[in-house]
Tab-separated table of C-alpha atoms in Angstrom:
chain	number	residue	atom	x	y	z
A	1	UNK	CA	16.960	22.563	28.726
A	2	UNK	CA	18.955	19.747	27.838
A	3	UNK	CA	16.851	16.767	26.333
A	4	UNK	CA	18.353	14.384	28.279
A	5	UNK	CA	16.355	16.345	31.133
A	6	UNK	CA	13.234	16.515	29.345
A	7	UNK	CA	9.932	14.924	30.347
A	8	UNK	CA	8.181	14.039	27.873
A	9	UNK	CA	4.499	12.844	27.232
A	10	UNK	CA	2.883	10.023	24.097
A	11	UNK	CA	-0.737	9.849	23.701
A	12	UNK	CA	-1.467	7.498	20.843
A	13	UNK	CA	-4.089	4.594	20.766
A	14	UNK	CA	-1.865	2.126	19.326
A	15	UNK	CA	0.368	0.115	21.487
A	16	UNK	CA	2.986	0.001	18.731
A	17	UNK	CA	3.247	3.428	17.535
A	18	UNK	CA	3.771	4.572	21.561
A	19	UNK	CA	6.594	1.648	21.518
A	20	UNK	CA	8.314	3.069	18.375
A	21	UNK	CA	8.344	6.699	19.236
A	22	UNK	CA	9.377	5.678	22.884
A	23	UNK	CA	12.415	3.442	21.036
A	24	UNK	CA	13.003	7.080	19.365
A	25	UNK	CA	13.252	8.689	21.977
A	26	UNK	CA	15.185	6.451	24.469
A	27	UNK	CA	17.672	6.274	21.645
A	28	UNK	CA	18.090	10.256	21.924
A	29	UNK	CA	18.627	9.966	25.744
A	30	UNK	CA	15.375	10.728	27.288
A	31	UNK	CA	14.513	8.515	30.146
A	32	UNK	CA	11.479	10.245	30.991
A	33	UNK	CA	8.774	9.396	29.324
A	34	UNK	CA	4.852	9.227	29.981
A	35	UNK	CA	2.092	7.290	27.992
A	36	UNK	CA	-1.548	7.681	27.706
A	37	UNK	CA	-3.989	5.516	25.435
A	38	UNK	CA	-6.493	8.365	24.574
A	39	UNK	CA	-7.669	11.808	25.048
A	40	UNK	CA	-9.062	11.213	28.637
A	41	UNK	CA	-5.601	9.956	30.027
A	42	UNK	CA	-3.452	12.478	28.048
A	43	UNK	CA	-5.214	14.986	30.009
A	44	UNK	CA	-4.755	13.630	33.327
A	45	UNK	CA	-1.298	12.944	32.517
A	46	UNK	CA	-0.567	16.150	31.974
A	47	UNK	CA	-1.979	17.516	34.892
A	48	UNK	CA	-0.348	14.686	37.474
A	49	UNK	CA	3.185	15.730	35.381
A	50	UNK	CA	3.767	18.608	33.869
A	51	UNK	CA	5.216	17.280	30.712
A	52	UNK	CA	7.683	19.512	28.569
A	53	UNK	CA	6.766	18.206	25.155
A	54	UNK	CA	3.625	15.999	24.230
A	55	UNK	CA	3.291	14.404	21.197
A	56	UNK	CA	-0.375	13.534	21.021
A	57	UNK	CA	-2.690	11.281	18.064
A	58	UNK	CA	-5.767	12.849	16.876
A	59	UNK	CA	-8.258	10.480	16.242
A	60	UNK	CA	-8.108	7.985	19.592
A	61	UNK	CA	-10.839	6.332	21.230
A	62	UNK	CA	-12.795	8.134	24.788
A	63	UNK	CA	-11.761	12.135	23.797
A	64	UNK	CA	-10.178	12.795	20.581
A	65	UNK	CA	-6.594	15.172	19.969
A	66	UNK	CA	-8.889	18.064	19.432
A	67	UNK	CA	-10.541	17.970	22.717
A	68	UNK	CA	-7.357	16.901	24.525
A	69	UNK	CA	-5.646	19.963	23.347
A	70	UNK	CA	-8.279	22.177	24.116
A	71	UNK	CA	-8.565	21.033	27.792
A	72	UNK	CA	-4.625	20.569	28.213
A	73	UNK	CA	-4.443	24.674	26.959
A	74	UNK	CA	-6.839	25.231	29.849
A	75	UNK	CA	-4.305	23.773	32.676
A	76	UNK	CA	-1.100	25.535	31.032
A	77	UNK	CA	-1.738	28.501	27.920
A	78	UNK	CA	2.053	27.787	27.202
A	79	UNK	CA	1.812	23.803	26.590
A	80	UNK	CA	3.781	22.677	23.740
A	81	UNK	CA	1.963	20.193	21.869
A	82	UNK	CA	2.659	18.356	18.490
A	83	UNK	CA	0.561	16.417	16.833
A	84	UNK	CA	1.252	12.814	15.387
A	85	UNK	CA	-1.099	11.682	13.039
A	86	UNK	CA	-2.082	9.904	9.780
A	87	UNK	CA	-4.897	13.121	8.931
A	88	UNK	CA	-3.082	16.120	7.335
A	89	UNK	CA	-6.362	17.374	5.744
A	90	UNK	CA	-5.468	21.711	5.696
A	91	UNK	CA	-8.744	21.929	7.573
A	92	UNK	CA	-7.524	19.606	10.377
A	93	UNK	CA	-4.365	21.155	10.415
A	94	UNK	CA	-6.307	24.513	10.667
A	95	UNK	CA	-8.266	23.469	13.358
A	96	UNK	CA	-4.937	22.579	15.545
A	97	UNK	CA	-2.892	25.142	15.267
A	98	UNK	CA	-6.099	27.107	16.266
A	99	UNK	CA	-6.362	25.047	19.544
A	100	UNK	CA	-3.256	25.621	19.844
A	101	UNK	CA	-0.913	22.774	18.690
A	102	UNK	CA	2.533	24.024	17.922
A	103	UNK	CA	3.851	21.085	14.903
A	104	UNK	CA	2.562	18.153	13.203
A	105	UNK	CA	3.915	14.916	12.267
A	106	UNK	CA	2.367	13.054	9.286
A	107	UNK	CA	2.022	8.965	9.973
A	108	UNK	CA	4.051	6.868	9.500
A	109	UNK	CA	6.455	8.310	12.156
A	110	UNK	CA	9.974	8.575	11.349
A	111	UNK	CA	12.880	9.078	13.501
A	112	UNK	CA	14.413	12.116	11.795
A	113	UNK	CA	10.959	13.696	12.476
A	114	UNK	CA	10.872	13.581	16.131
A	115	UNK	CA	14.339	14.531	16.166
A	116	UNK	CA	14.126	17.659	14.418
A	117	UNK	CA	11.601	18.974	16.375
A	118	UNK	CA	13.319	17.813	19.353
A	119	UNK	CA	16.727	19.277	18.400
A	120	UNK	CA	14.421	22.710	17.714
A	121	UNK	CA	13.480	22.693	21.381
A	122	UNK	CA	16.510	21.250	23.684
A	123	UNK	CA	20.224	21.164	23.689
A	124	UNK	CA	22.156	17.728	23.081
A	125	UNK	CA	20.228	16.084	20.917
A	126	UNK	CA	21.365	13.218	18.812
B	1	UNK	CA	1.579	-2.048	-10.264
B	2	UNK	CA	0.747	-3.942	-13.028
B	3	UNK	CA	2.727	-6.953	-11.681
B	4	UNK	CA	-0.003	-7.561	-9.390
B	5	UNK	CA	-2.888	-7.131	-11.813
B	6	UNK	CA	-1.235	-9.513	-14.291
B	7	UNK	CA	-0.474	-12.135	-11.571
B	8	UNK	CA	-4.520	-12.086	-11.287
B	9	UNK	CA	-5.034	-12.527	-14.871
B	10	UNK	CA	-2.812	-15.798	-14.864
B	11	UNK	CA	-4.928	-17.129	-12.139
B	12	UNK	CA	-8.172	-16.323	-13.132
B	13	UNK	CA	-6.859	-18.135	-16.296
B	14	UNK	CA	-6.294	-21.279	-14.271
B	15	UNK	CA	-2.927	-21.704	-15.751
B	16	UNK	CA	-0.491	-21.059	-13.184
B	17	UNK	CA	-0.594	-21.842	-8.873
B	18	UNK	CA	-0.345	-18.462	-6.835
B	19	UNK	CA	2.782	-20.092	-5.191
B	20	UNK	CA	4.285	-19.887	-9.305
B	21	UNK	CA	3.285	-16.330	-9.550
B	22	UNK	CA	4.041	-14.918	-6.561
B	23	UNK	CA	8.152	-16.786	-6.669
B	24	UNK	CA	7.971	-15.032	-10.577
B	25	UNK	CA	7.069	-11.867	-8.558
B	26	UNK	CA	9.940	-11.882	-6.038
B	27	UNK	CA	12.351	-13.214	-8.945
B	28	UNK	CA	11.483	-10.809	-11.829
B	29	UNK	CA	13.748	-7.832	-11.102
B	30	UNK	CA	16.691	-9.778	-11.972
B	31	UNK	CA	15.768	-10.770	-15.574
B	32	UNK	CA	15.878	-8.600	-17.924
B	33	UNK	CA	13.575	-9.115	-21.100
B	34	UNK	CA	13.463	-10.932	-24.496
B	35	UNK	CA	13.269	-8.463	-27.707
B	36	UNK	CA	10.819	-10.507	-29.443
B	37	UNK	CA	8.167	-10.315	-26.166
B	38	UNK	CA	9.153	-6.880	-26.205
B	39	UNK	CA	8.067	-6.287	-29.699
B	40	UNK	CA	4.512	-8.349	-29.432
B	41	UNK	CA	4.008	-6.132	-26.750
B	42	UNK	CA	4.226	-2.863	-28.507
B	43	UNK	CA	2.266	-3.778	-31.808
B	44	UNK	CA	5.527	-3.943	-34.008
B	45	UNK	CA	5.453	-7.682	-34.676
B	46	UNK	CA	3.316	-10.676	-34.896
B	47	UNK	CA	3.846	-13.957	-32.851
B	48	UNK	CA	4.598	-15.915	-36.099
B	49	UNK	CA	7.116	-13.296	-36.995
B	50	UNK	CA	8.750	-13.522	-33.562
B	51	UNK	CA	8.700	-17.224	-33.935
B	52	UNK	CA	10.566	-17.120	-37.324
B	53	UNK	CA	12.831	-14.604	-35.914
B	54	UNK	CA	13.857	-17.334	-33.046
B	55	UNK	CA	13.835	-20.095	-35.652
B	56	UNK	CA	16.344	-18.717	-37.649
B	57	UNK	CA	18.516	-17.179	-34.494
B	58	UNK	CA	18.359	-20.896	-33.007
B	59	UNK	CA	19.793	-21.966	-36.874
B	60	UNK	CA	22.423	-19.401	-36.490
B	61	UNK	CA	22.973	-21.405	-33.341
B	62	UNK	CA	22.451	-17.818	-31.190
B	63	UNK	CA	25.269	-15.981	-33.383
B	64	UNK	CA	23.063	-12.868	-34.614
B	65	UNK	CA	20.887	-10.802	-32.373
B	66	UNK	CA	17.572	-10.721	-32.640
B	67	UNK	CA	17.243	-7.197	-33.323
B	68	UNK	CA	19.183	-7.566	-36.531
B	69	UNK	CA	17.095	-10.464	-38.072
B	70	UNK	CA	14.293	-9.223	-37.559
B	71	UNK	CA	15.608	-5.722	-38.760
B	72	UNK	CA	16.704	-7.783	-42.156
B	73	UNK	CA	13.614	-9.601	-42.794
B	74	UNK	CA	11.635	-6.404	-42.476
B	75	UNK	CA	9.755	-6.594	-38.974
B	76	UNK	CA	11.037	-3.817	-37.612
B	77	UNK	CA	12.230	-0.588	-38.779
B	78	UNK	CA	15.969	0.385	-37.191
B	79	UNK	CA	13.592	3.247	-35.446
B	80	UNK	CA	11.654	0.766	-34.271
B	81	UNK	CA	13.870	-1.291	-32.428
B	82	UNK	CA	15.621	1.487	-31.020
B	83	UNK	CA	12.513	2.197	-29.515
B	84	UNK	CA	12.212	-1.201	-28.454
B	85	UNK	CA	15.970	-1.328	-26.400
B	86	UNK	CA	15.047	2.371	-24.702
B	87	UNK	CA	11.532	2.055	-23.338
B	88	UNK	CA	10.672	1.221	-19.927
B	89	UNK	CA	10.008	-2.826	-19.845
B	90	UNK	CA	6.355	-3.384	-18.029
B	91	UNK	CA	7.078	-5.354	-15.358
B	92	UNK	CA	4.374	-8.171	-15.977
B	93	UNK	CA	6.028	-8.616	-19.157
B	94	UNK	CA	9.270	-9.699	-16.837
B	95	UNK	CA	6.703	-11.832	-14.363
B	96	UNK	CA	6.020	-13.856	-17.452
B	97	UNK	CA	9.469	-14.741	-18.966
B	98	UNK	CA	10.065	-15.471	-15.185
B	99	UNK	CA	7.080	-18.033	-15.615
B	100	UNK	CA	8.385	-19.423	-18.959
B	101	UNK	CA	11.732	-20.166	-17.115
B	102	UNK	CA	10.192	-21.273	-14.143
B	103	UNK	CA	8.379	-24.171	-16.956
B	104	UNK	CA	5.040	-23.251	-15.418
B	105	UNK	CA	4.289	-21.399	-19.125
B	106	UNK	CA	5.593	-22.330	-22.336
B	107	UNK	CA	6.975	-19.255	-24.668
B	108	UNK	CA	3.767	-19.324	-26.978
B	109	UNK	CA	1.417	-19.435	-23.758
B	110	UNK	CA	2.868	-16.353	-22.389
B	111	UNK	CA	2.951	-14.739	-25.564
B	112	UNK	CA	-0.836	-15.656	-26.490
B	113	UNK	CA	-1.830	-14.726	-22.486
B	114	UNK	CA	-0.271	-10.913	-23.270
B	115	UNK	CA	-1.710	-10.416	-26.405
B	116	UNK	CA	-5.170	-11.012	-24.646
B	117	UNK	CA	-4.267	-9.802	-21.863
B	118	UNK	CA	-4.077	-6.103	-23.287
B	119	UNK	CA	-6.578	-6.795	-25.312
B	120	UNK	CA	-9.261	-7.820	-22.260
B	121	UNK	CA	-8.206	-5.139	-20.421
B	122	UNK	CA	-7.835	-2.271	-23.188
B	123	UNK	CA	-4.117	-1.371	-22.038
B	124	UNK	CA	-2.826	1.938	-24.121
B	125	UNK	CA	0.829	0.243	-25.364
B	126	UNK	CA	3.369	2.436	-25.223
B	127	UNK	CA	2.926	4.475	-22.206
B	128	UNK	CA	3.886	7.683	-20.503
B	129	UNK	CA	2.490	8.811	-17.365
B	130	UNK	CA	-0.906	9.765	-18.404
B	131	UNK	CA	-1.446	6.658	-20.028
B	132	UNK	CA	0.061	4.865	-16.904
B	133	UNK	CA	-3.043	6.052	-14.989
B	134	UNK	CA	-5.589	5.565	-17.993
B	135	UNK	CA	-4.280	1.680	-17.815
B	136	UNK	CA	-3.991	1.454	-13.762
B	137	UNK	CA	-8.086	2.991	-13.903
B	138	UNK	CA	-8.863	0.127	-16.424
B	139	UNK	CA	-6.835	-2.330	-14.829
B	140	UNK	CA	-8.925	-1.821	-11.029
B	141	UNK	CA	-12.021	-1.308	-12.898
B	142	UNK	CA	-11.619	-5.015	-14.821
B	143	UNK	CA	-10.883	-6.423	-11.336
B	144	UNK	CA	-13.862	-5.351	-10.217
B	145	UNK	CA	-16.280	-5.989	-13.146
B	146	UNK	CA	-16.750	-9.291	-12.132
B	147	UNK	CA	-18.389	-7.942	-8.446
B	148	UNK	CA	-19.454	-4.340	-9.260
B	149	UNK	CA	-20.470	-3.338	-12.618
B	150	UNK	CA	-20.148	-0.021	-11.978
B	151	UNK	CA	-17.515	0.784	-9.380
B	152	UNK	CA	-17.826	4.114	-7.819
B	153	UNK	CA	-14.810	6.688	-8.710
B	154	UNK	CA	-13.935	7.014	-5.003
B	155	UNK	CA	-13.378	3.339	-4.664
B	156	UNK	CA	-11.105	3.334	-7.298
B	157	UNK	CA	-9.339	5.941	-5.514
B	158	UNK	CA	-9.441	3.939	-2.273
B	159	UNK	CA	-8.114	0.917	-3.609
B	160	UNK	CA	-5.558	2.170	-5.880
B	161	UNK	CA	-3.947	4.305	-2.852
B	162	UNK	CA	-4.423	0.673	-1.385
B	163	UNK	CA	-1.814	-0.765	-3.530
B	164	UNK	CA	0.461	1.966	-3.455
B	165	UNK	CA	0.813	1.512	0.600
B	166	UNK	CA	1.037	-1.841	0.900
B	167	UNK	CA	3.897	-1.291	-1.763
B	168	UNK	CA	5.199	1.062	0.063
B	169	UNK	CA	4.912	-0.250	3.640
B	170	UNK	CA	4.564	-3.990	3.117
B	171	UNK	CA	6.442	-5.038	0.152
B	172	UNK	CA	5.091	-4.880	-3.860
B	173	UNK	CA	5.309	-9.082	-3.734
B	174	UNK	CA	1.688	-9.059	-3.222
B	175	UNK	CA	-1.180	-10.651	-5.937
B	176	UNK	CA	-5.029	-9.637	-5.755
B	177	UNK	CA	-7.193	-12.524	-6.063
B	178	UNK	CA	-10.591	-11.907	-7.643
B	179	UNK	CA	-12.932	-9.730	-5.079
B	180	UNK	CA	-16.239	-11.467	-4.107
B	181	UNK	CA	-19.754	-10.057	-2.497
B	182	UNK	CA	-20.769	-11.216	0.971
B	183	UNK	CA	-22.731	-10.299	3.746
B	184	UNK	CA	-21.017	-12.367	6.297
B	185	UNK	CA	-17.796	-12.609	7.212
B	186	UNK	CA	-16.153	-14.368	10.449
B	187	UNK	CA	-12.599	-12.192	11.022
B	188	UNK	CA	-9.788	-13.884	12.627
B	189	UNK	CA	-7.106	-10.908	13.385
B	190	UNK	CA	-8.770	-8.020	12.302
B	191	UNK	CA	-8.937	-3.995	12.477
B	192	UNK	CA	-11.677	-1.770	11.656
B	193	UNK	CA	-12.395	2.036	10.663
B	194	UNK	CA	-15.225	4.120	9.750
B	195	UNK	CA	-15.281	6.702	7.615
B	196	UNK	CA	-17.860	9.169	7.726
B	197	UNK	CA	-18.525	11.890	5.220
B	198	UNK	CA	-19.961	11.994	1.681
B	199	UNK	CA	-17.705	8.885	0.718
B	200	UNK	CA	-18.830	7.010	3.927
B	201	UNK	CA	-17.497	3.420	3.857
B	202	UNK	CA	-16.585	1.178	6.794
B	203	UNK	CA	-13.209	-0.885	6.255
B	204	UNK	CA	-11.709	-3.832	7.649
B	205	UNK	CA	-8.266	-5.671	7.514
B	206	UNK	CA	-8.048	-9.194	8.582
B	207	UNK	CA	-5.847	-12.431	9.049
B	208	UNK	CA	-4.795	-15.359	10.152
B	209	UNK	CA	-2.070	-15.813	12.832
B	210	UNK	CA	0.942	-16.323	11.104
B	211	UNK	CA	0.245	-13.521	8.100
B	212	UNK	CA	-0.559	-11.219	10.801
B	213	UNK	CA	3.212	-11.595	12.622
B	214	UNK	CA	4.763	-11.615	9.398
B	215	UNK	CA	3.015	-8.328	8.153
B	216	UNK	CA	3.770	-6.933	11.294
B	217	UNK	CA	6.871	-7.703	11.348
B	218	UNK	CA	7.253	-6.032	7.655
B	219	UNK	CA	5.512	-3.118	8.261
B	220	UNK	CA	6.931	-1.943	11.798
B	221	UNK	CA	10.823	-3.113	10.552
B	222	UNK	CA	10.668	-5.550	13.838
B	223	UNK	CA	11.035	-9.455	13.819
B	224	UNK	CA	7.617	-10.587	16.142
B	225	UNK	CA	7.613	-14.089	17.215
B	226	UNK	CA	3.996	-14.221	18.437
B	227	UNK	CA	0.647	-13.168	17.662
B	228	UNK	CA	0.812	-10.292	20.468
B	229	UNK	CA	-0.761	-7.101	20.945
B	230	UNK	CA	1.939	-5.187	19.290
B	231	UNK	CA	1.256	-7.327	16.284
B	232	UNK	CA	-2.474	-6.469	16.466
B	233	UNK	CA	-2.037	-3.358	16.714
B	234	UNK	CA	0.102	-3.091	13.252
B	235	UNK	CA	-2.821	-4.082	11.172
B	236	UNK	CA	-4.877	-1.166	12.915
B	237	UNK	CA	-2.235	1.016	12.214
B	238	UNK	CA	-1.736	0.475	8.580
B	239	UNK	CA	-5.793	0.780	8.291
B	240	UNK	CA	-5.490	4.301	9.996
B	241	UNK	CA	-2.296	5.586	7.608
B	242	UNK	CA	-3.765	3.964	4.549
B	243	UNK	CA	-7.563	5.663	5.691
B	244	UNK	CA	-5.498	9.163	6.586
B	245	UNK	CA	-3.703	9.085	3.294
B	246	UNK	CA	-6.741	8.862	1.608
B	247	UNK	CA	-9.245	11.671	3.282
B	248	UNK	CA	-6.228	13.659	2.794
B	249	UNK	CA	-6.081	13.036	-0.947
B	250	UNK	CA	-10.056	13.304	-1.019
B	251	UNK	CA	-10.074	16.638	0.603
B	252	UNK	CA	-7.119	18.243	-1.694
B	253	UNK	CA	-8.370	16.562	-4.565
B	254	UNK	CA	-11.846	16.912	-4.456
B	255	UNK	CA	-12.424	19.207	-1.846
B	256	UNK	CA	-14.631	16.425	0.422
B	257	UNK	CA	-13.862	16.232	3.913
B	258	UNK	CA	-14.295	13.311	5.102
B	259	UNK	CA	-13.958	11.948	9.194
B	260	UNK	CA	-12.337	8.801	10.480
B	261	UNK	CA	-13.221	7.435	13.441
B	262	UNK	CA	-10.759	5.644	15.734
B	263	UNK	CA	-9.423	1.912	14.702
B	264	UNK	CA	-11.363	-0.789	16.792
B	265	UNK	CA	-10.027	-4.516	16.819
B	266	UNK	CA	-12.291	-6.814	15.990
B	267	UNK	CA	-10.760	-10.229	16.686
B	268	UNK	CA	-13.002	-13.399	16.452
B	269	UNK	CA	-16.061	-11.371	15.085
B	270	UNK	CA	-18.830	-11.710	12.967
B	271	UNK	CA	-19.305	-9.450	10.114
B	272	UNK	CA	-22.745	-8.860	8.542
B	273	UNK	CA	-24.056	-6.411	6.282
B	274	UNK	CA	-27.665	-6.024	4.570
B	275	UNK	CA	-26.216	-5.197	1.679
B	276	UNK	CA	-22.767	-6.368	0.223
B	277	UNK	CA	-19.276	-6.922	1.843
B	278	UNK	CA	-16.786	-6.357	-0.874
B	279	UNK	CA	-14.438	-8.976	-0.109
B	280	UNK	CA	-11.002	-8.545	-1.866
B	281	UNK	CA	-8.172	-11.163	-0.336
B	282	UNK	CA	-4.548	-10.500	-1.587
B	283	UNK	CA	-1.758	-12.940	-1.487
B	284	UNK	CA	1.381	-12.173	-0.140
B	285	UNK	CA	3.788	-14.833	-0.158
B	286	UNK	CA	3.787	-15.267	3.715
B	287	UNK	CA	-0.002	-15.404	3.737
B	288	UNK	CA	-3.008	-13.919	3.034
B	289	UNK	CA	-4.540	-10.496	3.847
B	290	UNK	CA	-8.308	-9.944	3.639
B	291	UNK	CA	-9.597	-6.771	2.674
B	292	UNK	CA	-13.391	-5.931	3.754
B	293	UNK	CA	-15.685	-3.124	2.455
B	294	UNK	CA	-18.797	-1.882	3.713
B	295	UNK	CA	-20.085	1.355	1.730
């Protein structure tokens, strides 16, 4: 799939980390992007759209990453999730993967992170 | 880091404004050092020796180098003051002939203020890295002897990783003032985190208005114009990075695991502990940041 194509969802509870990876992103070409604020809305994202690619914070407010993934693996097995946060413990690392989450970004986000793992997955990246 | 530390020596001293240290502190890289401060600084000569050094350079009317009168009258070894021209200049020692230019310290001032300076704060003189720490350790634990006699380790931890991020994300311009103990505390702009585990501690970053756009602005690389919610949420998310950082060093260090909940803001709120509030403010030169501890 080209990225230009791709639909892609941001769960973070900050305001300003969801505006900086959605300046990211726009700057790569990707006009479709979805935002929830925690957990909860992630998961109801997901379901109303059927998101490609979500990048998704651990520790938010209402249902944390952990749970989100969990419940987001229950509506599609195959979701492709990467996680975006300032915790890289190896235990909650460990506990992702597990879930089910497929790459992790260490806080602060940079663009040449999202990138790579963007040009990993779709054609005609930046 | 020991720019910062020294910049809250001079103050505590009452001998220079914060406005004087903190222009020193954005001026310093550009000087480079005098040989003679140099030397006090590493134990090789006395302050009367440096000062008859400079009296006789100033009657050779700046013709000879230092080095080599001091060399000839037997201060130094040649060994010596090679060592001198190839270390690694400390950069409060570069804050303070900033000062002495500036004419908010005279040349025997600064001179006096380093020799007790090391001395109050038992600084190892001619470092390498594991001294580095040894004096950093020292250096947090004097800042705090005046609030906590005995500091836990952990905090040390916390507040040296502390420093490092706001160097890293904010700028190293920066001066601690001297922490105090409350148990109220009303927050203007202000973030807070819990961390849960066996270091459990609650923290807290506040500020006015205009330090909060103008740490926002330095931290997400954007130029803000008003106190909005993007701005708010910047000091939230340098609390959760700085927090994340340091469970992460915690558990690979120590092997603690430790849980953070998520950031809450806590604009306009009261405070209050039973027991303490370590209160340490830091000056930056746009304003000033307010660091709040709850263990």
């Amino acid at each position: 799939m080209n990225l230009k194509d791709a639909k892609i969802l941001i769960s973070d509870d900050s305001i300003l980390v969801r505006s900086q990876l959605k300046d990211i992103l726009s700057s790569m070409g990707v006009s479709s992007i979805i935002e929830a604020s925690n957990g909860q809305e992630a998961v109801e994202r997901y379901q109303e759209h059927s998101p490609d690619i979500v990048f998704l914070d651990i520790i938010m407010p209402v249902k944390d990453g952990h749970a989100a993934i969990s419940e987001i693996k229950e509506i599609n097995p195959d979701a492709d999730i990467v996680i975006v946060s300032s915790v890289g413990t190896q235990s909650q690392l460990r506990q992702a993967i597990q879930l089910g989450a497929k790459d992790f970004i260490q806080k602060p986000v940079n663009s040449w992170q999202i990138e790579s793992i963007l040009n990993d997955r779709f054609e005609g990246g930046a | 880091m020991y720019a910062q530390f020294f910049g809250n020596y001079l103050l505590s001293k009452h001998i220079v404004t914060a406005e004087q240290v903190i222009q020193a502190m954005e001026e310093q890289h550009i000087r480079h050092l005098k040989l003679g401060t140099l030397a006090i600084h590493a134990g090789f000569m006395t302050l009367a020796q440096v000062d008859n050094v400079l009296m006789r350079q100033s009657q050779m009317q700046g013709r000879r180098r230092f080095g080599e009168i001091a060399v000839e009258a037997g201060y130094l070894t040649n060994e010596q003051l090679e060592e001198l021209l190839n270390q690694q200049i400390p950069i409060y020692l570069l804050i303070g002939e900033r000062l002495v230019e500036n004419g908010a310290l005279t040349e025997t001032q600064l001179e006096e203020l380093i020799l007790s300076y090391q001395k109050e704060n038992e600084l190892l003189q001619l470092e390498n890295a594991s001294t580095h720490q040894q004096n950093l350790d020292a250096l947090f634990r004097n800042l705090f002897l005046i609030t906590f006699s005995d500091i836990p380790d952990y905090l040390v931890k916390y507040l040296s990783l502390m420093f490092n991020n706001l160097i890293r994300l904010i700028g190293e311009d920066f001066m601690p003032l001297n922490p105090i103990l409350c148990q109220e505390y009303i927050t203007n702009h202000c973030y807070g985190q819990i961390i849960n585990g066996e270091h459990s501690l609650t923290s807290y970053m506040d500020m006015e208005e205009d330090a909060a756009i103008a740490f926002a602005s330095r931290f997400a690389d954007r130029e803000f114009k008003v106190c909005d919610e993007y701005v708010q949420a910047a000091i939230g998310d340098f609390l959760n990075i700085h927090n994340g950082l340091f469970t992460v060093n915690v558990s690979n260090e120590d092997s603690v695991e430790l849980q953070l909940n998520p950031t809450v803001n806590l604009e306009n709120t009261m405070l209050s502990s039973t027991s303490n509030i370590l209160h340490l403010p830091i000056i930056y030169p746009f304003g000033k940041l307010n660091i709040l501890i709850k263990l």
